Structures are given as C-alpha cells and as structure tokens.
mmCIF file of C-alpha atoms in Angstrom:
data_model
loop_
_atom_site.group_PDB
_atom_site.id
_atom_site.type_symbol
_atom_site.label_atom_id
_atom_site.label_comp_id
_atom_site.label_asym_id
_atom_site.label_seq_id
_atom_site.Cartn_x
_atom_site.Cartn_y
_atom_site.Cartn_z
ATOM 1 C CA UNK U 1 0.000 0.000 0.000
ATOM 2 C CA UNK U 2 1.257 3.465 -0.907
ATOM 3 C CA UNK U 3 -0.394 6.493 0.716
ATOM 4 C CA UNK U 4 -0.005 9.884 -0.960
ATOM 5 C CA UNK U 5 -1.225 13.213 0.428
ATOM 6 C CA UNK U 6 -1.651 16.540 -1.337
ATOM 7 C CA UNK U 7 -1.971 19.587 0.921
ATOM 8 C CA UNK U 8 -1.984 23.300 0.160
ATOM 9 C CA UNK U 9 -0.640 24.766 3.404
ATOM 10 C CA UNK U 10 -1.298 28.461 2.708
ATOM 11 C CA UNK U 11 1.924 29.106 4.607
ATOM 12 C CA UNK U 12 4.069 26.347 6.096
ATOM 13 C CA UNK U 13 4.712 28.331 9.274
ATOM 14 C CA UNK U 14 1.003 28.938 9.778
ATOM 15 C CA UNK U 15 0.119 25.294 9.103
ATOM 16 C CA UNK U 16 2.815 24.125 11.524
ATOM 17 C CA UNK U 17 1.308 26.238 14.304
ATOM 18 C CA UNK U 18 -2.053 24.589 13.603
ATOM 19 C CA UNK U 19 -0.624 21.093 14.049
ATOM 20 C CA UNK U 20 0.051 20.023 10.478
ATOM 21 C CA UNK U 21 3.290 18.179 11.212
ATOM 22 C CA UNK U 22 1.840 16.293 14.174
ATOM 23 C CA UNK U 23 -1.023 15.183 11.945
ATOM 24 C CA UNK U 24 1.387 14.289 9.150
ATOM 25 C CA UNK U 25 3.349 12.043 11.512
ATOM 26 C CA UNK U 26 0.162 10.218 12.543
ATOM 27 C CA UNK U 27 -0.914 9.694 8.930
ATOM 28 C CA UNK U 28 2.465 8.137 8.137
ATOM 29 C CA UNK U 29 2.000 8.613 4.387
ATOM 30 C CA UNK U 30 4.719 7.541 1.981
ATOM 31 C CA UNK U 31 4.616 10.880 0.144
ATOM 32 C CA UNK U 32 3.248 14.278 1.145
ATOM 33 C CA UNK U 33 3.097 16.911 -1.583
ATOM 34 C CA UNK U 34 2.725 20.434 -0.224
ATOM 35 C CA UNK U 35 1.988 23.714 -1.938
ATOM 36 C CA UNK U 36 1.991 27.400 -1.055
ATOM 37 C CA UNK U 37 4.886 27.266 1.387
ATOM 38 C CA UNK U 38 5.046 31.074 1.524
ATOM 39 C CA UNK U 39 8.616 30.688 2.782
ATOM 40 C CA UNK U 40 12.187 31.017 1.564
ATOM 41 C CA UNK U 41 15.042 28.629 2.307
ATOM 42 C CA UNK U 42 16.143 30.838 5.212
ATOM 43 C CA UNK U 43 12.703 30.466 6.838
ATOM 44 C CA UNK U 44 12.791 26.672 6.838
ATOM 45 C CA UNK U 45 13.651 25.116 10.181
ATOM 46 C CA UNK U 46 15.078 21.603 10.425
ATOM 47 C CA UNK U 47 11.603 20.416 11.469
ATOM 48 C CA UNK U 48 10.216 21.819 8.209
ATOM 49 C CA UNK U 49 13.046 20.538 6.046
ATOM 50 C CA UNK U 50 13.298 16.988 7.358
ATOM 51 C CA UNK U 51 10.510 15.983 9.762
ATOM 52 C CA UNK U 52 11.222 12.746 11.605
ATOM 53 C CA UNK U 53 11.367 9.884 9.128
ATOM 54 C CA UNK U 54 11.109 12.036 5.995
ATOM 55 C CA UNK U 55 13.295 13.519 3.281
ATOM 56 C CA UNK U 56 12.168 16.960 2.106
ATOM 57 C CA UNK U 57 12.724 18.573 -1.304
ATOM 58 C CA UNK U 58 11.476 22.082 -2.073
ATOM 59 C CA UNK U 59 11.077 24.742 -4.737
ATOM 60 C CA UNK U 60 11.005 28.254 -3.301
ATOM 61 C CA UNK U 61 9.624 31.307 -5.030
ATOM 62 C CA UNK U 62 11.969 34.232 -5.558
ATOM 63 C CA UNK U 63 9.304 36.564 -4.184
ATOM 64 C CA UNK U 64 9.147 36.487 -0.398
ATOM 65 C CA UNK U 65 6.050 35.043 1.259
ATOM 66 C CA UNK U 66 4.743 33.663 -2.034
ATOM 67 C CA UNK U 67 3.951 30.290 -3.584
ATOM 68 C CA UNK U 68 6.479 27.463 -3.123
ATOM 69 C CA UNK U 69 6.124 23.679 -3.314
ATOM 70 C CA UNK U 70 7.646 20.606 -1.720
ATOM 71 C CA UNK U 71 7.614 16.829 -1.405
ATOM 72 C CA UNK U 72 8.194 14.842 1.770
ATOM 73 C CA UNK U 73 9.063 11.187 1.226
ATOM 74 C CA UNK U 74 9.981 8.271 3.475
ATOM 75 C CA UNK U 75 12.328 6.970 0.799
ATOM 76 C CA UNK U 76 15.195 9.047 -0.487
ATOM 77 C CA UNK U 77 14.529 10.003 -4.114
ATOM 78 C CA UNK U 78 16.689 8.573 -6.876
ATOM 79 C CA UNK U 79 16.479 11.938 -8.636
ATOM 80 C CA UNK U 80 15.017 15.382 -7.887
ATOM 81 C CA UNK U 81 13.996 18.033 -10.414
ATOM 82 C CA UNK U 82 13.203 21.581 -9.331
ATOM 83 C CA UNK U 83 11.056 23.479 -11.821
ATOM 84 C CA UNK U 84 9.779 22.337 -15.222
ATOM 85 C CA UNK U 85 11.821 24.554 -17.503
ATOM 86 C CA UNK U 86 9.801 27.779 -17.590
ATOM 87 C CA UNK U 87 11.801 30.829 -16.411
ATOM 88 C CA UNK U 88 8.611 32.734 -15.564
ATOM 89 C CA UNK U 89 6.952 30.036 -13.479
ATOM 90 C CA UNK U 90 10.064 28.395 -12.096
ATOM 91 C CA UNK U 91 10.805 31.782 -10.500
ATOM 92 C CA UNK U 92 7.497 31.342 -8.665
ATOM 93 C CA UNK U 93 8.438 28.003 -7.086
ATOM 94 C CA UNK U 94 5.618 25.938 -8.563
ATOM 95 C CA UNK U 95 7.064 22.475 -9.281
ATOM 96 C CA UNK U 96 9.022 19.702 -7.583
ATOM 97 C CA UNK U 97 9.547 16.245 -9.082
ATOM 98 C CA UNK U 98 11.005 13.236 -7.266
ATOM 99 C CA UNK U 99 11.709 9.838 -8.861
ATOM 100 C CA UNK U 100 11.579 6.586 -6.929
ATOM 101 C CA UNK U 101 12.356 3.516 -9.013
ATOM 102 C CA UNK U 102 9.751 3.510 -11.804
ATOM 103 C CA UNK U 103 7.423 5.862 -9.911
ATOM 104 C CA UNK U 104 7.489 9.668 -10.163
ATOM 105 C CA UNK U 105 5.786 11.978 -7.662
ATOM 106 C CA UNK U 106 5.253 15.635 -8.565
ATOM 107 C CA UNK U 107 3.985 18.504 -6.426
ATOM 108 C CA UNK U 108 2.548 21.373 -8.473
ATOM 109 C CA UNK U 109 0.919 24.680 -7.600
ATOM 110 C CA UNK U 110 -0.834 26.071 -10.644
ATOM 111 C CA UNK U 111 -1.357 29.832 -10.694
ATOM 112 C CA UNK U 112 -4.562 31.460 -9.564
ATOM 113 C CA UNK U 113 -6.046 34.093 -11.825
ATOM 114 C CA UNK U 114 -8.531 35.520 -9.346
ATOM 115 C CA UNK U 115 -6.536 38.528 -8.122
ATOM 116 C CA UNK U 116 -6.308 40.437 -11.420
ATOM 117 C CA UNK U 117 -6.675 40.177 -15.211
ATOM 118 C CA UNK U 118 -2.863 40.135 -15.400
ATOM 119 C CA UNK U 119 -2.682 37.048 -13.190
ATOM 120 C CA UNK U 120 -5.372 35.357 -15.266
ATOM 121 C CA UNK U 121 -3.240 35.940 -18.347
ATOM 122 C CA UNK U 122 -0.295 34.427 -16.460
ATOM 123 C CA UNK U 123 -2.468 31.428 -15.625
ATOM 124 C CA UNK U 124 -3.285 30.957 -19.310
ATOM 125 C CA UNK U 125 0.442 31.146 -20.135
ATOM 126 C CA UNK U 126 1.120 28.468 -17.521
ATOM 127 C CA UNK U 127 -1.577 26.242 -19.001
ATOM 128 C CA UNK U 128 -0.108 26.656 -22.491
ATOM 129 C CA UNK U 129 3.333 25.620 -21.238
ATOM 130 C CA UNK U 130 2.243 22.857 -18.882
ATOM 131 C CA UNK U 131 0.240 20.851 -21.407
ATOM 132 C CA UNK U 132 3.268 19.945 -23.577
ATOM 133 C CA UNK U 133 5.179 19.215 -20.383
ATOM 134 C CA UNK U 134 2.509 16.669 -19.444
ATOM 135 C CA UNK U 135 2.899 15.068 -22.881
ATOM 136 C CA UNK U 136 6.674 14.911 -22.406
ATOM 137 C CA UNK U 137 6.229 13.289 -18.982
ATOM 138 C CA UNK U 138 4.016 10.604 -20.498
ATOM 139 C CA UNK U 139 6.631 9.884 -23.143
ATOM 140 C CA UNK U 140 9.073 8.813 -20.412
ATOM 141 C CA UNK U 141 6.963 5.698 -19.853
ATOM 142 C CA UNK U 142 6.989 5.994 -16.069
ATOM 143 C CA UNK U 143 4.100 5.801 -13.604
ATOM 144 C CA UNK U 144 3.425 9.336 -12.411
ATOM 145 C CA UNK U 145 1.241 10.964 -9.775
ATOM 146 C CA UNK U 146 0.968 14.752 -9.958
ATOM 147 C CA UNK U 147 -0.465 16.146 -6.734
ATOM 148 C CA UNK U 148 -1.405 19.718 -6.147
ATOM 149 C CA UNK U 149 -3.621 22.733 -6.214
ATOM 150 C CA UNK U 150 -4.589 23.124 -9.868
ATOM 151 C CA UNK U 151 -6.830 26.136 -9.137
ATOM 152 C CA UNK U 152 -9.516 24.809 -11.493
ATOM 153 C CA UNK U 153 -12.799 23.092 -10.676
ATOM 154 C CA UNK U 154 -13.298 20.787 -13.636
ATOM 155 C CA UNK U 155 -17.043 20.137 -13.710
ATOM 156 C CA UNK U 156 -20.275 21.485 -12.265
ATOM 157 C CA UNK U 157 -20.269 18.927 -9.459
ATOM 158 C CA UNK U 158 -16.856 20.215 -8.377
ATOM 159 C CA UNK U 159 -18.105 23.404 -6.754
ATOM 160 C CA UNK U 160 -21.145 24.495 -4.799
ATOM 161 C CA UNK U 161 -22.217 27.572 -6.797
ATOM 162 C CA UNK U 162 -21.285 26.639 -10.348
ATOM 163 C CA UNK U 163 -23.942 28.772 -12.051
ATOM 164 C CA UNK U 164 -22.704 32.032 -10.539
ATOM 165 C CA UNK U 165 -19.018 31.207 -11.098
ATOM 166 C CA UNK U 166 -18.976 30.568 -14.838
ATOM 167 C CA UNK U 167 -17.223 33.882 -15.509
ATOM 168 C CA UNK U 168 -14.838 33.605 -12.563
ATOM 169 C CA UNK U 169 -11.260 32.350 -12.545
ATOM 170 C CA UNK U 170 -11.144 28.708 -11.598
ATOM 171 C CA UNK U 171 -14.305 27.808 -13.483
ATOM 172 C CA UNK U 172 -13.846 29.557 -16.819
ATOM 173 C CA UNK U 173 -14.794 27.547 -19.931
ATOM 174 C CA UNK U 174 -11.194 27.727 -21.226
ATOM 175 C CA UNK U 175 -9.808 26.360 -17.954
ATOM 176 C CA UNK U 176 -12.313 23.531 -17.791
ATOM 177 C CA UNK U 177 -11.707 22.611 -21.452
ATOM 178 C CA UNK U 178 -7.964 22.464 -20.738
ATOM 179 C CA UNK U 179 -8.522 19.942 -17.956
ATOM 180 C CA UNK U 180 -10.831 17.935 -20.198
ATOM 181 C CA UNK U 181 -8.012 17.714 -22.740
ATOM 182 C CA UNK U 182 -5.668 16.390 -20.054
ATOM 183 C CA UNK U 183 -8.100 13.651 -19.055
ATOM 184 C CA UNK U 184 -9.813 12.776 -22.326
ATOM 185 C CA UNK U 185 -7.205 13.486 -25.008
ATOM 186 C CA UNK U 186 -3.943 12.871 -23.161
ATOM 187 C CA UNK U 187 -5.294 10.034 -21.045
ATOM 188 C CA UNK U 188 -4.277 11.221 -17.592
ATOM 189 C CA UNK U 189 -6.655 10.199 -14.788
ATOM 190 C CA UNK U 190 -8.398 12.333 -12.178
ATOM 191 C CA UNK U 191 -7.887 9.722 -9.468
ATOM 192 C CA UNK U 192 -10.447 10.984 -6.964
ATOM 193 C CA UNK U 193 -13.133 11.088 -9.656
ATOM 194 C CA UNK U 194 -12.214 7.595 -10.810
ATOM 195 C CA UNK U 195 -12.988 6.362 -7.312
ATOM 196 C CA UNK U 196 -16.010 8.586 -6.642
ATOM 197 C CA UNK U 197 -17.537 9.763 -9.924
ATOM 198 C CA UNK U 198 -20.703 11.251 -8.424
ATOM 199 C CA UNK U 199 -19.576 12.795 -5.107
ATOM 200 C CA UNK U 200 -20.394 16.495 -4.711
ATOM 201 C CA UNK U 201 -20.215 18.274 -1.338
ATOM 202 C CA UNK U 202 -17.885 15.746 0.262
ATOM 203 C CA UNK U 203 -15.393 16.242 -2.572
ATOM 204 C CA UNK U 204 -14.558 19.903 -1.910
ATOM 205 C CA UNK U 205 -10.980 20.719 -0.907
ATOM 206 C CA UNK U 206 -11.029 24.530 -0.678
ATOM 207 C CA UNK U 207 -13.314 27.071 0.953
ATOM 208 C CA UNK U 208 -13.022 30.833 0.647
ATOM 209 C CA UNK U 209 -12.217 32.738 3.816
ATOM 210 C CA UNK U 210 -14.964 35.174 2.885
ATOM 211 C CA UNK U 211 -18.392 34.922 4.456
ATOM 212 C CA UNK U 212 -19.387 31.578 5.929
ATOM 213 C CA UNK U 213 -18.008 29.379 3.140
ATOM 214 C CA UNK U 214 -16.546 26.737 5.460
ATOM 215 C CA UNK U 215 -19.544 26.675 7.819
ATOM 216 C CA UNK U 216 -21.956 26.323 4.886
ATOM 217 C CA UNK U 217 -19.693 24.012 2.850
ATOM 218 C CA UNK U 218 -19.603 26.438 -0.064
ATOM 219 C CA UNK U 219 -16.511 24.790 -1.474
ATOM 220 C CA UNK U 220 -14.526 23.971 -4.588
ATOM 221 C CA UNK U 221 -12.638 20.834 -5.603
ATOM 222 C CA UNK U 222 -9.379 22.281 -6.911
ATOM 223 C CA UNK U 223 -6.822 19.899 -5.362
ATOM 224 C CA UNK U 224 -6.108 16.757 -7.369
ATOM 225 C CA UNK U 225 -4.096 13.611 -7.838
ATOM 226 C CA UNK U 226 -3.601 13.462 -11.613
ATOM 227 C CA UNK U 227 -1.982 10.157 -12.545
ATOM 228 C CA UNK U 228 -0.983 7.898 -15.395
ATOM 229 C CA UNK U 229 -3.444 5.089 -16.066
ATOM 230 C CA UNK U 230 -1.386 2.253 -14.593
ATOM 231 C CA UNK U 231 -1.093 3.580 -11.072
ATOM 232 C CA UNK U 232 -4.504 5.276 -11.212
ATOM 233 C CA UNK U 233 -6.064 1.841 -11.604
ATOM 234 C CA UNK U 234 -4.426 0.824 -8.327
ATOM 235 C CA UNK U 235 -6.088 3.609 -6.327
ATOM 236 C CA UNK U 236 -8.210 1.910 -3.676
ATOM 237 C CA UNK U 237 -9.451 4.604 -1.315
ATOM 238 C CA UNK U 238 -9.533 8.380 -0.980
ATOM 239 C CA UNK U 239 -10.597 10.756 1.731
ATOM 240 C CA UNK U 240 -10.420 14.474 2.405
ATOM 241 C CA UNK U 241 -9.299 15.309 5.932
ATOM 242 C CA UNK U 242 -11.520 17.950 7.562
ATOM 243 C CA UNK U 243 -11.351 17.168 11.288
ATOM 244 C CA UNK U 244 -8.652 19.817 11.749
ATOM 245 C CA UNK U 245 -8.052 22.901 9.642
ATOM 246 C CA UNK U 246 -4.463 23.647 8.731
ATOM 247 C CA UNK U 247 -5.310 26.169 5.978
ATOM 248 C CA UNK U 248 -8.179 27.183 3.679
ATOM 249 C CA UNK U 249 -7.601 23.851 1.881
ATOM 250 C CA UNK U 250 -8.141 20.333 3.219
ATOM 251 C CA UNK U 251 -5.583 17.562 2.580
ATOM 252 C CA UNK U 252 -6.513 15.084 -0.152
ATOM 253 C CA UNK U 253 -5.361 11.558 0.698
ATOM 254 C CA UNK U 254 -5.352 8.614 -1.713
ATOM 255 C CA UNK U 255 -4.163 5.077 -1.044
ATOM 256 C CA UNK U 256 -2.800 2.960 -3.888
ATOM 257 C CA UNK U 257 -2.346 -0.814 -4.033
ATOM 258 C CA UNK U 258 1.231 -0.269 -5.086
ATOM 259 C CA UNK U 259 4.599 -0.884 -3.508
ATOM 260 C CA UNK U 260 7.838 0.858 -4.355
#
C-alpha cells in the first residue's frame, strides 16, 4: 500500500502552528506533496526541512512570502527536479519532481487568476506551457502521480455555486476545457473522480475565507491527484481530511495498491 497526500498549506509556518506536522506524523503517508509554502530557504527550520522519518525537497519562489512547493518522502529520491523549464513560473516556485524507481511523484501549484486580469493571463500562459510538459512526462513511460492545487474546478459537481461562477477564474470555460483535454485526449486520470464519480459536497478541498463558506460548505474541488493510467487503476481509497483545519484547503489523501 502506498499512501499519498496533497496539501496546500497556505503558509508552512502557519500550518505548523495549527498542528500540520503532528497530523502528518500520525498519517504516516509515503509521500506528502505540499503547496503554497510562503517561505524562503532561510525560513525553513530543520523540522520543516526533514521531519522525523522524511526527506524533504522544495522549490522556493523568488518573491518572499509567495507560492512554493515541496515533497516529503519516506524513501530518499533517486532523482530530484526543481522546476519544469519555464523561467517565468520556475521563479514562482511551482514544481518539484522526485523519482523513486519507476514511480514519479510531482507537487505542483498552478497559478490562480482571481486577483487580477494580469494574473489570469499568467495562468493561461502556464496552461499553455504545462500541457506539452505533461505530454513529455508521459513519453518517459513511467508511472506518475501529480499532486497539487490546480486552481480549477473541472465540472459542475466540483463546486457548490457553479452557475454564478462561470465567468470567474477557476471555473472559466477555457480552464475547464484544458482539464478535459488532459483527461480525455492525453489520457491522464483524475484519481479521486475515478474512485467517486458522483460525489459532490464531500469532494470539496477549498473554501473561501470570505463569508461563511466553510460553515456552509460552499466549497470547490481544486486539489487533485492526476496520474498515469497504470497507477490510477491501483487507487483503492480516498478521503479528504476535515477534522482539523491547517489552511483554507483540506488535505486530499489517496491510497494505492502499489509498492515501491
């Protein structure tokens, strides 16, 4: 059994204060992909870098207090790749890849376009660059699991108020069509949806801090495990951890009938 967690921390220091690392130790997952570190290398304590029993690998944004991704793994990676070859987005700390035997784990933090039209244009540029990267990854012939905050709700069942969000970043027709291409044309698998094709409210992974979104479960499913078909077929169980709140996202956990 291989357990993989994806968690947007919305600040590693904030999440740590809320008990994230104690929870992580109890979960004892094989891989934990984290996003939105909001920290630089100088901010990372030894407890953040290498929690007991784990190797940590990170991609920091050049801008302070912004973005950042990482992967914690029980096994030491055979190879680590920081960034995916885009000067613009690698400067934002959005991508870490670790190889373990024939398995590759990737933590990705796709841009949000909600803050301004300029950031939405940046998000579209990221999408244009990331699609051929996904094709190149497939060509390697490895089993891959890409975990992260993709900042897109794919279908109507993936957010509470889909009708009123059709012109908002995260649920734009162009964004949704891009994800459809990934799943239907390229053949990647949305692992959670493979396991639970009809789940609505229990599938949400992010809730706005505005209003009473969390209390009323006005959420979005924007955190994913996107995997190659071989390992996706071995996914046996998934759950979204909501008993404690470490950030505005909830960790997405999937167990695979797979051994390294």
